[in-house]
Structure formats: C-alpha cells, structure tokens
Short mmCIF file of C-alpha atoms and ligand atoms in Angstrom, two decimals:
data_model
loop_
_atom_site.label_atom_id
_atom_site.label_comp_id
_atom_site.label_asym_id
_atom_site.label_seq_id
_atom_site.Cartn_x
_atom_site.Cartn_y
_atom_site.Cartn_z
CA MET J 1 -72.91 31.34 0.92
CA SER J 2 -73.98 29.44 -2.13
CA GLU J 3 -74.16 31.33 -5.68
CA GLU J 4 -77.48 30.95 -6.05
CA SER J 5 -78.06 33.90 -3.38
CA GLU J 6 -74.79 35.60 -3.32
CA ALA J 7 -76.29 36.15 -8.00
CA ASP J 8 -79.38 37.01 -6.02
CA ARG J 9 -78.44 39.67 -3.94
CA ASP J 10 -75.55 40.91 -5.91
CA GLY J 11 -77.81 40.89 -9.12
CA ASP J 12 -77.86 44.99 -9.43
CA ALA J 13 -74.49 45.96 -10.87
CA ASP J 14 -74.76 48.94 -9.32
CA ALA J 15 -74.59 47.18 -6.10
CA ASP J 16 -70.91 45.32 -6.90
CA GLU J 17 -69.29 48.16 -4.55
CA THR J 18 -70.81 46.02 -1.96
CA VAL J 19 -69.53 42.25 -2.51
CA VAL J 20 -66.69 43.63 -0.81
CA ARG J 21 -68.26 43.67 2.70
CA ARG J 22 -70.81 40.81 1.64
CA ASP J 23 -67.65 38.60 0.80
CA ARG J 24 -65.67 39.22 3.10
CA PHE J 25 -67.54 37.25 6.17
CA ALA J 26 -69.80 35.01 3.39
CA GLY J 27 -69.12 31.55 4.55
CA GLY J 28 -67.74 29.26 7.64
CA PRO J 29 -69.27 27.19 9.90
CA ALA J 30 -69.67 30.23 12.34
CA ARG J 31 -71.71 31.97 10.41
CA SER J 32 -75.36 30.95 11.89
CA PHE J 33 -72.95 31.48 15.25
CA LEU J 34 -72.49 35.17 14.17
CA SER J 35 -75.92 35.87 12.92
CA SER J 36 -78.55 37.13 15.03
CA LEU J 37 -81.03 37.93 12.21
CA ALA J 38 -83.60 35.49 13.61
CA ASP J 39 -83.54 37.22 16.35
CA ASP J 40 -83.59 40.20 15.09
CA GLU J 41 -86.94 40.05 14.50
CA ARG J 42 -87.95 41.66 17.39
CA ILE J 43 -86.43 44.63 16.44
CA PHE J 44 -86.92 44.75 12.73
CA ALA J 45 -89.53 47.82 12.74
CA ALA J 46 -87.06 49.69 15.49
CA ASP J 47 -84.32 49.34 12.85
CA LEU J 48 -86.68 51.00 10.11
CA ALA J 49 -87.58 53.86 12.18
CA VAL J 50 -84.23 54.16 13.38
CA ASP J 51 -83.06 53.52 9.93
CA ARG J 52 -85.62 56.71 8.73
CA ALA J 53 -84.79 58.96 11.57
CA HIS J 54 -81.41 58.91 10.55
CA VAL J 55 -81.51 59.31 7.29
CA VAL J 56 -83.72 62.81 7.09
CA MET J 57 -81.59 63.75 9.54
CA LEU J 58 -77.86 63.23 7.12
CA ALA J 59 -80.67 65.24 3.88
CA GLU J 60 -81.62 67.88 6.64
CA GLN J 61 -77.79 68.23 7.71
CA GLY J 62 -76.48 68.40 3.90
CA ILE J 63 -74.99 64.83 4.62
CA VAL J 64 -76.74 63.13 2.28
CA GLU J 65 -78.86 64.41 -0.50
CA ASP J 66 -82.51 64.86 -1.03
CA ASP J 67 -82.87 62.79 -4.09
CA ILE J 68 -80.91 59.67 -2.59
CA ALA J 69 -82.22 60.27 0.72
CA GLY J 70 -85.69 60.08 -1.13
CA GLU J 71 -85.39 56.54 -2.43
CA ILE J 72 -83.54 55.73 0.26
CA LEU J 73 -86.68 56.06 2.39
CA SER J 74 -89.10 54.71 -0.55
CA ALA J 75 -86.34 51.90 -0.03
CA LEU J 76 -87.36 51.51 3.00
CA ASP J 77 -91.12 51.17 2.78
CA SER J 78 -91.01 48.48 0.16
CA VAL J 79 -88.42 46.26 2.89
CA GLU J 80 -90.95 47.04 5.87
CA ALA J 81 -94.46 46.00 3.14
CA ALA J 82 -92.18 42.66 2.68
CA GLY J 83 -91.38 41.65 5.93
CA HIS J 84 -88.34 40.36 7.95
CA ALA J 85 -88.84 37.24 6.28
CA ASP J 86 -87.94 38.35 3.07
CA LEU J 87 -84.27 40.16 4.06
CA PRO J 88 -81.73 39.22 2.18
CA ASP J 89 -79.49 37.20 4.44
CA GLY J 90 -77.34 39.01 7.16
CA GLU J 91 -75.21 38.72 10.44
CA ASP J 92 -78.16 40.60 12.15
CA VAL J 93 -81.49 42.94 10.91
CA HIS J 94 -79.08 46.07 10.60
CA GLU J 95 -76.62 44.66 7.78
CA ALA J 96 -79.89 42.53 5.81
CA ILE J 97 -82.42 45.65 5.83
CA GLU J 98 -79.40 47.89 4.55
CA SER J 99 -77.87 44.82 1.62
CA ALA J 100 -81.89 44.85 1.21
CA VAL J 101 -81.89 48.78 0.66
CA ILE J 102 -78.67 49.04 -1.63
CA ASP J 103 -80.34 45.69 -3.11
CA ARG J 104 -83.92 48.22 -4.75
CA VAL J 105 -81.64 51.48 -4.73
CA GLY J 106 -78.28 50.42 -6.06
CA GLN J 107 -74.93 51.85 -4.20
CA SER J 108 -76.42 54.91 -3.55
CA GLY J 109 -78.25 52.96 -1.29
CA GLY J 110 -75.41 52.80 1.09
CA LYS J 111 -75.37 56.41 1.68
CA MET J 112 -77.57 55.33 4.55
CA HIS J 113 -75.23 54.00 6.90
CA THR J 114 -72.73 56.94 6.76
CA ALA J 115 -72.22 58.44 10.36
CA ARG J 116 -73.15 55.57 12.31
CA SER J 117 -72.31 52.32 13.31
CA ARG J 118 -73.81 48.78 13.96
CA ASN J 119 -73.16 49.58 17.37
CA ASP J 120 -75.60 52.89 17.92
CA GLU J 121 -77.86 51.57 15.76
CA VAL J 122 -78.77 48.26 17.71
CA ALA J 123 -78.62 50.50 20.77
CA ALA J 124 -81.20 52.68 19.25
CA CYS J 125 -83.29 49.52 18.23
CA ILE J 126 -82.87 48.25 21.62
CA ARG J 127 -84.26 50.82 23.44
CA TYR J 128 -87.03 51.50 20.56
CA ARG J 129 -88.51 48.51 20.97
CA LEU J 130 -88.45 48.14 24.97
CA ARG J 131 -89.89 51.26 25.58
CA GLU J 132 -93.20 49.81 23.40
CA ASP J 133 -92.15 46.46 25.97
CA VAL J 134 -92.40 48.74 29.08
CA LEU J 135 -95.37 50.54 27.73
CA GLU J 136 -97.64 47.05 27.44
CA LEU J 137 -96.10 45.75 30.60
CA VAL J 138 -97.45 48.99 32.46
CA GLU J 139 -100.74 49.47 30.71
CA THR J 140 -100.82 45.48 31.80
CA VAL J 141 -100.10 46.10 35.58
CA VAL J 142 -102.72 49.31 35.74
CA GLY J 143 -105.69 47.45 34.41
CA ALA J 144 -104.22 44.61 36.82
CA ARG J 145 -105.07 46.67 39.48
CA GLU J 146 -107.86 48.46 38.29
CA GLN J 147 -108.94 44.93 38.12
CA LEU J 148 -107.76 44.19 42.30
CA LEU J 149 -108.94 47.98 43.48
CA ALA J 150 -112.66 46.56 42.20
CA VAL J 151 -112.49 43.28 44.39
CA ALA J 152 -110.95 44.50 47.14
CA ARG J 153 -114.53 47.51 46.99
CA GLU J 154 -116.79 43.96 47.09
CA GLU J 155 -114.56 42.58 49.69
CA ARG J 156 -114.12 45.37 52.21
CA GLU J 157 -116.59 43.36 55.02
CA THR J 158 -115.73 39.97 54.24
CA VAL J 159 -113.50 38.72 57.52
CA MET J 160 -110.28 36.20 56.41
CA PRO J 161 -107.85 34.50 58.58
CA GLY J 162 -104.55 36.45 58.13
CA TYR J 163 -101.07 34.05 58.69
CA THR J 164 -97.62 34.59 59.92
CA HIS J 165 -95.37 31.88 59.35
CA LEU J 166 -98.32 30.40 57.64
CA GLN J 167 -99.98 29.73 61.30
CA PRO J 168 -103.06 31.53 61.84
CA ALA J 169 -102.30 35.33 62.83
CA GLN J 170 -104.96 37.88 63.44
CA PRO J 171 -108.31 38.23 61.19
CA THR J 172 -108.68 40.27 58.43
CA THR J 173 -110.31 41.18 55.18
CA VAL J 174 -109.79 39.73 51.57
CA ALA J 175 -109.99 43.77 50.57
CA HIS J 176 -106.98 44.31 53.03
CA TRP J 177 -105.33 41.43 51.21
CA VAL J 178 -105.95 42.50 48.14
CA LEU J 179 -104.77 45.58 48.14
CA SER J 180 -101.36 44.50 50.39
CA TYR J 181 -100.56 43.52 46.52
CA GLU J 182 -102.06 45.91 44.94
CA GLN J 183 -99.63 48.08 46.84
CA ALA J 184 -96.86 46.72 45.61
CA LEU J 185 -98.11 46.60 42.21
CA GLN J 186 -97.81 50.15 42.42
CA ARG J 187 -93.96 50.41 43.52
CA ASP J 188 -93.15 47.99 40.46
CA THR J 189 -95.53 50.72 38.31
CA ALA J 190 -93.48 53.45 38.96
CA ARG J 191 -90.36 50.77 39.35
CA LEU J 192 -91.07 50.01 35.54
CA LEU J 193 -92.10 53.80 34.57
CA ASP J 194 -88.59 55.75 36.47
CA ALA J 195 -86.99 52.70 34.34
CA TYR J 196 -88.12 53.94 31.24
CA GLU J 197 -86.65 57.26 31.40
CA ARG J 198 -83.28 56.15 31.50
CA VAL J 199 -83.98 53.53 28.51
CA ASN J 200 -85.78 57.00 26.25
CA GLN J 201 -82.70 57.91 26.09
CA ASN J 202 -80.92 58.61 21.88
CA PRO J 203 -77.54 56.75 21.53
CA LEU J 204 -77.57 57.43 17.73
CA GLY J 205 -74.87 59.62 16.92
CA ALA J 206 -72.11 58.08 19.11
CA ALA J 207 -71.70 55.91 15.77
CA ALA J 208 -68.89 52.96 16.84
CA PHE J 209 -68.16 55.04 19.84
CA ALA J 210 -66.00 57.59 19.43
CA GLY J 211 -68.08 60.07 17.53
CA THR J 212 -68.04 60.74 13.47
CA PRO J 213 -67.20 63.51 11.86
CA PHE J 214 -70.34 64.43 9.96
CA ASP J 215 -72.50 67.26 11.61
CA VAL J 216 -74.54 64.52 12.76
CA ASP J 217 -77.82 66.26 14.90
CA ARG J 218 -78.40 63.95 17.29
CA GLU J 219 -81.30 65.83 19.11
CA ARG J 220 -83.26 65.56 15.82
CA THR J 221 -83.08 61.93 15.41
CA ALA J 222 -84.16 61.99 19.34
CA GLU J 223 -86.96 63.88 18.47
CA LEU J 224 -87.53 61.98 15.21
CA LEU J 225 -87.82 58.46 16.95
CA GLY J 226 -89.62 59.80 20.63
CA PHE J 227 -86.16 59.89 22.57
CA ASP J 228 -86.57 62.41 25.81
CA GLY J 229 -82.60 63.12 25.36
CA VAL J 230 -79.37 62.39 24.06
CA ALA J 231 -77.05 59.84 25.65
CA GLU J 232 -74.27 62.18 25.93
CA ASN J 233 -71.14 60.51 25.91
CA SER J 234 -70.32 58.17 22.74
CA MET J 235 -68.87 55.59 24.31
CA ASP J 236 -71.28 54.76 26.60
CA ALA J 237 -74.22 54.95 24.33
CA SER J 238 -72.69 52.80 22.40
CA ALA J 239 -71.74 50.89 25.72
CA THR J 240 -74.12 50.83 27.81
CA ARG J 241 -76.68 48.27 28.64
CA ASP J 242 -77.53 49.65 32.00
CA PHE J 243 -81.10 50.45 30.98
CA LEU J 244 -81.94 46.49 29.87
CA VAL J 245 -81.00 45.49 33.53
CA GLU J 246 -83.27 48.53 35.05
CA VAL J 247 -86.34 46.94 33.41
CA THR J 248 -85.10 43.31 33.61
CA SER J 249 -84.88 44.18 37.24
CA ALA J 250 -88.13 46.09 37.51
CA VAL J 251 -89.40 42.78 35.72
CA ALA J 252 -87.80 40.23 38.28
CA THR J 253 -89.07 42.73 41.09
CA LEU J 254 -92.94 42.27 40.02
CA ALA J 255 -92.82 38.55 39.06
CA THR J 256 -91.69 38.76 42.89
CA THR J 257 -94.55 40.45 43.92
CA LEU J 258 -96.66 38.06 41.30
CA SER J 259 -95.80 34.99 43.25
CA GLY J 260 -96.15 36.08 46.43
CA LEU J 261 -100.47 36.66 45.53
CA ALA J 262 -99.91 33.25 43.22
CA GLU J 263 -98.83 31.50 46.42
CA ASP J 264 -101.62 33.05 48.63
CA VAL J 265 -104.29 31.93 46.67
CA VAL J 266 -103.11 28.41 46.13
CA VAL J 267 -102.64 28.46 49.57
CA MET J 268 -106.37 29.59 49.77
CA ALA J 269 -107.45 27.53 47.42
CA SER J 270 -106.30 24.02 49.52
CA LYS J 271 -107.99 25.52 52.14
CA GLY J 272 -111.51 25.70 50.24
CA HIS J 273 -110.44 29.65 51.05
CA VAL J 274 -111.49 30.58 47.97
CA GLU J 275 -113.44 29.24 44.88
CA LEU J 276 -111.51 29.46 41.48
CA ASP J 277 -113.53 30.55 38.36
CA ASP J 278 -112.98 27.43 35.84
CA ASP J 279 -111.04 29.37 33.43
CA TYR J 280 -108.58 29.76 36.10
CA ALA J 281 -107.90 26.16 37.02
CA SER J 282 -106.98 23.05 36.26
CA THR J 283 -108.59 19.01 36.29
CA SER J 284 -105.91 16.05 36.99
CA SER J 285 -105.91 13.58 34.16
CA ILE J 286 -106.70 10.70 37.17
CA MET J 287 -108.26 11.80 39.78
CA PRO J 288 -112.05 13.21 38.82
CA GLN J 289 -112.35 14.61 41.94
CA LYS J 290 -109.87 17.51 41.76
CA LYS J 291 -109.62 21.30 40.62
CA ASN J 292 -106.04 22.40 41.28
CA PRO J 293 -104.64 26.16 41.15
CA ASP J 294 -102.14 25.63 37.95
CA THR J 295 -102.37 28.62 36.71
CA LEU J 296 -101.57 30.61 39.73
CA GLU J 297 -98.70 27.75 40.05
CA LEU J 298 -97.56 28.49 36.34
CA VAL J 299 -97.54 32.63 37.94
CA ARG J 300 -95.56 31.51 40.66
CA GLY J 301 -93.02 29.11 37.91
CA ARG J 302 -92.38 32.17 35.44
CA THR J 303 -90.71 34.10 38.42
CA GLY J 304 -87.87 32.02 37.22
CA ASP J 305 -88.22 33.49 33.85
CA ALA J 306 -87.25 36.72 34.96
CA THR J 307 -84.86 35.99 37.81
CA ALA J 308 -83.02 33.57 35.43
CA GLY J 309 -83.24 36.68 32.89
CA LEU J 310 -81.94 38.94 35.41
CA ASN J 311 -79.17 36.52 36.41
CA GLY J 312 -78.25 36.07 32.78
CA LEU J 313 -78.24 39.97 31.81
CA LEU J 314 -75.86 40.43 34.64
CA THR J 315 -73.64 37.74 33.58
CA ASN J 316 -73.74 38.74 29.87
CA LEU J 317 -72.12 42.38 30.71
CA LYS J 318 -70.41 41.45 33.78
CA GLY J 319 -66.70 42.95 32.82
CA GLN J 320 -67.03 43.87 29.62
CA PRO J 321 -64.26 46.55 28.52
CA ARG J 322 -65.32 49.51 25.93
CA ALA J 323 -66.76 50.08 24.01
CA TYR J 324 -68.57 47.57 22.21
CA ASN J 325 -68.77 43.18 22.22
CA ARG J 326 -70.19 41.10 20.63
CA ASP J 327 -71.54 40.29 23.83
CA LEU J 328 -74.13 42.37 23.89
CA GLN J 329 -75.68 40.73 21.42
CA ARG J 330 -77.12 37.91 23.83
CA ALA J 331 -77.82 40.35 26.16
CA GLY J 332 -81.27 41.83 24.96
CA ARG J 333 -82.71 38.56 24.58
CA HIS J 334 -82.27 38.04 28.66
CA ALA J 335 -85.11 41.01 28.58
CA TRP J 336 -87.51 40.42 26.13
CA ASP J 337 -88.15 37.16 27.92
CA ALA J 338 -88.63 38.22 31.22
CA VAL J 339 -90.66 40.86 30.23
CA ASP J 340 -92.94 38.60 27.81
CA SER J 341 -93.34 36.14 30.26
CA VAL J 342 -93.73 38.75 33.27
CA THR J 343 -96.23 40.62 31.25
CA GLU J 344 -98.61 37.15 30.86
CA SER J 345 -98.17 36.22 34.32
CA VAL J 346 -99.43 39.96 35.08
CA GLU J 347 -103.28 38.70 33.43
CA VAL J 348 -103.91 35.94 34.40
CA ALA J 349 -102.99 36.45 38.64
CA ALA J 350 -105.28 39.46 37.96
CA GLY J 351 -107.66 37.33 36.37
CA ALA J 352 -107.53 34.81 38.31
CA VAL J 353 -108.29 36.90 41.29
CA ALA J 354 -111.15 39.09 40.03
CA THR J 355 -112.85 35.82 38.84
CA ALA J 356 -112.32 33.95 41.92
CA ASP J 357 -115.54 33.83 44.81
CA TRP J 358 -114.36 33.92 48.51
CA PRO J 359 -116.85 32.12 50.20
CA ALA J 360 -117.31 34.32 53.39
CA GLU J 361 -118.35 31.80 56.20
CA THR J 362 -116.66 29.93 55.49
CA LEU J 363 -113.26 32.60 55.13
CA GLU J 364 -115.02 34.67 59.25
CA ALA J 365 -114.91 30.60 60.27
CA ALA J 366 -111.73 30.41 59.22
CA ALA J 367 -110.43 33.67 60.75
CA SER J 368 -111.05 32.65 64.83
CA GLU J 369 -109.69 28.93 64.40
CA GLY J 370 -106.47 28.68 66.13
CA PHE J 371 -107.84 32.14 68.64
CA ALA J 372 -106.48 34.10 66.10
CA THR J 373 -108.23 37.01 67.79
CA ALA J 374 -106.01 36.93 71.00
CA THR J 375 -104.09 40.17 69.93
CA GLY J 376 -107.53 41.65 70.02
CA VAL J 377 -107.92 40.56 73.61
CA ALA J 378 -104.54 41.73 75.01
CA ASP J 379 -104.56 44.89 73.11
CA LEU J 380 -108.37 45.84 75.24
CA LEU J 381 -106.35 44.87 78.70
CA ALA J 382 -103.45 47.11 77.31
CA MET J 383 -105.93 49.88 76.90
CA ALA J 384 -107.40 50.03 80.06
CA GLY J 385 -104.10 49.91 81.36
CA VAL J 386 -102.39 46.93 82.06
CA PRO J 387 -99.01 46.69 80.49
CA PHE J 388 -98.63 45.33 76.98
CA ARG J 389 -96.18 42.78 78.45
CA THR J 390 -98.55 41.34 81.19
CA ALA J 391 -101.70 41.58 79.12
CA HIS J 392 -99.66 39.51 76.49
CA GLU J 393 -99.29 36.84 79.24
CA VAL J 394 -102.65 36.81 80.41
CA VAL J 395 -103.59 35.74 77.17
CA ALA J 396 -100.86 33.16 75.65
CA GLU J 397 -102.33 31.11 79.11
CA ALA J 398 -105.09 31.20 78.05
CA ALA J 399 -104.06 29.94 74.46
CA ALA J 400 -102.04 27.46 76.05
CA GLY J 401 -103.05 23.98 75.19
CA LEU J 402 -105.11 25.13 72.51
CA ASP J 403 -104.74 23.24 68.93
CA ALA J 404 -104.73 25.42 65.57
CA ASP J 405 -107.81 24.90 64.86
CA ASP J 406 -109.47 25.19 68.02
CA ASP J 407 -112.20 28.21 69.06
CA ALA J 408 -111.15 30.84 70.70
CA PRO J 409 -111.11 30.33 74.72
CA ASP J 410 -114.79 31.96 76.18
CA TYR J 411 -114.88 35.14 78.53
CA GLU J 412 -114.95 32.62 81.80
CA ALA J 413 -111.24 30.91 80.85
CA ILE J 414 -109.58 34.51 79.68
CA SER J 415 -110.92 35.71 83.29
CA ALA J 416 -110.13 33.51 85.58
CA ILE J 417 -106.56 33.17 84.24
CA ALA J 418 -106.57 37.24 84.41
CA GLU J 419 -107.89 36.89 87.77
CA ASP J 420 -104.94 34.53 87.65
CA VAL J 421 -101.77 36.86 86.74
CA LEU J 422 -103.53 40.21 87.56
CA GLY J 423 -104.66 39.51 90.89
CA ALA J 424 -108.49 40.82 89.93
CA PRO J 425 -111.03 39.79 88.35
CA LEU J 426 -111.31 41.04 84.58
CA SER J 427 -114.09 42.79 85.02
CA GLU J 428 -112.15 44.81 86.80
CA PHE J 429 -110.44 46.58 83.65
CA VAL J 430 -112.69 45.56 81.15
CA GLU J 431 -116.43 45.06 80.38
CA ARG J 432 -117.44 41.07 79.58
CA GLU J 433 -119.48 42.49 76.28
CA ALA J 434 -115.80 44.19 75.02
CA VAL J 435 -114.15 41.34 76.06
CA GLU J 436 -116.66 38.91 73.68
CA ARG J 437 -117.12 41.41 70.73
CA ALA J 438 -112.60 41.45 70.86
CA LEU J 439 -113.06 37.30 70.37
CA ASP J 440 -115.34 38.44 67.00
CA PRO J 441 -113.55 38.24 64.03
CA ALA J 442 -115.55 40.71 62.56
CA GLU J 443 -115.68 43.29 65.09
CA SER J 444 -111.54 42.38 65.97
CA VAL J 445 -111.12 43.72 62.28
CA ALA J 446 -112.50 46.83 63.11
CA MET J 447 -110.82 47.19 66.22
CA ARG J 448 -108.08 47.46 63.72
CA ASP J 449 -108.88 50.98 62.19
CA SER J 450 -105.21 52.38 62.71
CA ARG J 451 -104.32 53.98 59.15
CA GLY J 452 -103.36 51.35 56.79
CA GLY J 453 -105.39 48.56 58.71
CA PRO J 454 -108.05 46.19 57.89
CA ALA J 455 -110.71 47.81 59.40
CA PRO J 456 -113.21 48.61 56.58
CA SER J 457 -113.17 52.79 57.45
CA ALA J 458 -109.40 52.51 56.84
CA VAL J 459 -109.68 50.43 53.79
CA ALA J 460 -112.08 52.80 52.13
CA ASP J 461 -109.35 55.08 52.87
CA GLN J 462 -106.34 53.33 51.18
CA LEU J 463 -109.10 53.08 48.61
CA SER J 464 -109.79 55.99 47.24
CA THR J 465 -105.59 56.76 47.72
CA ALA J 466 -105.18 53.96 45.41
CA GLU J 467 -107.25 55.62 43.32
CA ASP J 468 -105.35 58.56 42.74
CA VAL J 469 -102.39 56.86 42.36
CA LEU J 470 -103.73 54.67 39.52
CA ALA J 471 -104.63 58.01 37.91
CA ASP J 472 -102.05 59.50 38.58
CA HIS J 473 -99.87 56.11 36.43
CA ARG J 474 -102.97 56.23 33.82
CA ALA J 475 -101.89 59.87 33.08
CA ALA J 476 -98.37 59.43 33.11
CA LEU J 477 -99.07 55.89 30.54
CA GLU J 478 -101.43 57.84 28.57
CA SER J 479 -99.09 60.96 27.91
CA THR J 480 -95.79 59.08 27.03
CA ALA J 481 -97.78 56.73 24.83
CA ASP J 482 -99.33 59.72 23.21
CA ALA J 483 -95.63 61.48 22.29
CA VAL J 484 -93.94 58.23 21.29
CA GLU J 485 -97.66 58.15 18.59
CA SER J 486 -96.74 62.11 18.05
CA ALA J 487 -93.22 61.01 17.30
CA HIS J 488 -94.25 58.33 15.07
CA GLU J 489 -96.33 60.66 13.28
CA ARG J 490 -93.87 63.49 13.02
CA ARG J 491 -91.35 60.89 11.32
CA ARG J 492 -93.64 59.80 8.56
CA ALA J 493 -94.43 63.17 8.07
CA GLU J 494 -91.06 64.14 7.20
CA VAL J 495 -90.33 60.75 5.76
CA ASP J 496 -93.57 62.05 3.12
CA ARG J 497 -91.29 64.98 1.78
CA TYR J 498 -88.98 62.96 0.09
CA VAL J 499 -90.51 60.31 -1.17
N1 LIG Z 501 -76.07 42.05 15.97
C1 LIG Z 501 -74.85 43.45 17.07
C2 LIG Z 501 -75.73 42.97 17.84
O1 LIG Z 501 -76.70 42.91 18.43
C3 LIG Z 501 -75.14 44.39 16.33
C4 LIG Z 501 -73.78 45.09 15.96
C5 LIG Z 501 -72.86 44.57 15.49
N2 LIG Z 501 -71.87 45.83 15.81
C6 LIG Z 501 -70.82 44.90 15.56
N3 LIG Z 501 -69.04 46.10 15.89
N4 LIG Z 501 -70.01 43.24 15.10
O2 LIG Z 501 -75.14 43.33 19.50
#
C-alpha cells in the first residue's frame, strides 16, 4: 500500500480504528492475487442493495441507531453515485464499499458490518445478481421462441428433407423442424425458471456460517431483497453454490440445444437448403463467391464456453470442506461467462432462423432424393394388412442399388418386386394412386398426421400448444420480474425513511 493512498483513505481521523484491519493485510506480493475487486464490478449494485437491506433491518431490530443507519444509507447512495471505479482499494467489493462508507461517515460507518460476514454477504450478492441474469436469459429465450413460432406458422407447408445419420430419411417440413427446437427451448426455459426458485433464497443472516448472537430478522432482509425464502441452515447458506451449478447446467443444456440448431443450419446452407440473410452471413477474405454461415458456427462454438463454465464450476466446488473457502471467489465467474456467452447466442441463432429464406422448390425436390418416401410406401402396404417386416422387405428391394441422390423408383418398379415377394400384383393390396401419392414428398408428409408429427394438421396442434406454453412462461417471467421490481421499490421506500 503506498503512503499516498493510505493517507487518502485514512484522512478522516474518525476512521483511525479501521486502520488495524486495513493495514493488517495491506501489502505484499499476493495483494492483487487475493483481490476480486475488478471482477466484483458485476456485483457492485447487488452489494449496495444487500447493504441497504441489512442496514434497514439492523435499524428496525434496534441493533443500529436510526440516525447512524441514516448516515450509512446516505453514504451508500453517495458510493453508488461515485460508481465502482471510484471505490478505494480493497480485497473485494464488500471491503471496498465498507471502507468507502467509513470514509464518508467516520468510524460509526463500521456498524454496517454488524451481524454479518462477507460470507453471507457475497452469497447474497451472487444470488441477487444471478437472478437478474437468469431473468434476462429467460426473456431472451422466450423472445427467440416467439420468432421460431412465427417461422413455423409461415412454413407449415414447406416440405424439406429430414435426415438421420445425415442420410436422407423421410420428408418433413420446415415448421416441424423448427418446432422441434422450440420444444427443446420450452424445456430449457422451464429448467431456468425452476433453478430460479432455488437461486432466489436469502443467505443473509448466516454470518460467517455459524449464525450470530444479534436478533437479526432474516425474513425481513429476504423481503427487502425480493428473495422468496430464507436459506435455512446457516452453514449451508454461506457455503453452498449449488444454485450456480443448476443455472450453469441449464445454460450448458440450452447451449447444446442451440448447437444442434446451428449445425442443422450450417448443413442446410451448404446444400442450398436455406438462404441466410446477409446480416447473419460472412464472406471470405479471398474467395469472392463465398457466403458463409459464420454466425451459426459461432453459436455452435460458444457451446464450449458454457460447457467449460459448467466443468470449471464443478471442479472449483469439488471437495471444498464446510464452511467457507476462498476458492469460492473463483466460482461465480464460470457462471457469468456461460450466461453472457449463451444469452447472445440465443439472440443470434433465433435471428438467423427468423430472417432466413427457405427455398420451397429446392427443398421439396431434395425431399424426394434418396427414396426418402420409402417408409410411406411400406406403411401403405402394412395398412393393407401385409406384415410391416414383409412390406419393409418389398420396399428395401425396390431401393436396392439406388444412390443417395437418385429419385424414388416408380410404381411399376415397386409393383414388379411386390409380385416377386408377395406372390400377387401390388394392385391387390393398394391402389396405384395411393402408391403414387405416397411417393410424393408433400403427400408423404400429409400422411404422417400422428400427434406431434409433421403433417400440417398435426403441426397446427403443436403450434397452438406451443403458443399456450409460451404464454404461461411469459406470465411466469412477468410476475417474477414484477416481484423483483416491487422489492426494489419497497427497499428504496424503507431507505428513504432514514436518509
Ligand atoms: N470476495 C470473497 C468471495 O467472493 C468474499 C468473501 C470473503 N470471505 C472470507 N472469509 N475471506 O468469496
């Protein structure tokens, strides 16, 4: 610690008593290694909120005098206005804000830290900030789902090839494909909302881990901070970061959903099955003809950020003894990185799909390549009473020798083989017209109207269910955000009674 900054911070004679703590670990080569102050910018606002709720509660409980609470709360307003960059040196944002308060109020500012520890304080800050990030991410995912549903509504009849093992499999539609991802995003949303409930619990009042002799009101700080409940056991409350794991895991799962979507679009683009809007494409610095799906490749690549975050976090937490260890200072960053990276991915992936063009003719032609309608023909025979395995054999023989980009065999070809295998002309089982319909990709899609299937009628049902689920998620998001907002107002109103 330089003499100058020491003089700066201790300029107020009243603050002399804090010198012991300030100087005890003030210098040395590990000073910056210990410090999380720069990283803590992310929880600067959270820490101020946590401080305010704590001080209001201390005053209400008669633990701190009202006038001193008022001075501390005014100082917190001034610290907020000065911003994170203006904080004095400190091991972390909690210590720095406390020093800044003492600098403004004098030694009675030190009463702010009565009946708490940085351990319950930082846990409260992380939860407070994380819930904001989760709500923003959920909002983004819900918006993305809205965009995907709009594409599905538009492209209900747009037939496209469906693949398994990247081989032509069966015709489907762009709507059915896009809804498959919207469905996964429904679960991703639900996982985040579910994790939110366990994030939004109040660890404050746990102190270091072992509680406090002061008559703290943990429900009151929960209420002032908009936490839905109290993290009961004080040792668990200050030690646990499993809520970070839950969120990061949900984020990594979401990123994995997006990576599949991104990969599909990259493959489609390579075949001319989708035309990306220029806003979502990139060029080559050397090859003038190129239009590359780089945005989607980055969405795919960012899955690594989320997976790495989850791995890093779990590795950080593994085997930490009760109750608090400084390893925890490195836990949050994994979650923040994952959340930030993936929130952007959601927007870009949905934007790319929503603005893309789906060339209907090219897609429909591609949908009959590789005899992708074969299953429909076999289904037709099976519907006429032929055991499915036998029907499968007839069509498999008709398919033998076809290349992946060959068109389907015609009625005559299939009929000849059927006669061989079944011992009777094909017309005894199915009408020529029905076979020809089954060979048509659009008809093939329309036939598959089972629940959840690609037929436009089945897709219409999926769309309406998806719209209902979306509305429910939106409502949940709004009421949660309202609850947080009213806690902010409640806290501010209480603070204003003292300042
Ligand atoms: N900066 C610390 C963290 O993020 C705050 C808690 C410090 N507590 C302690 N016992 N050293 O975890």
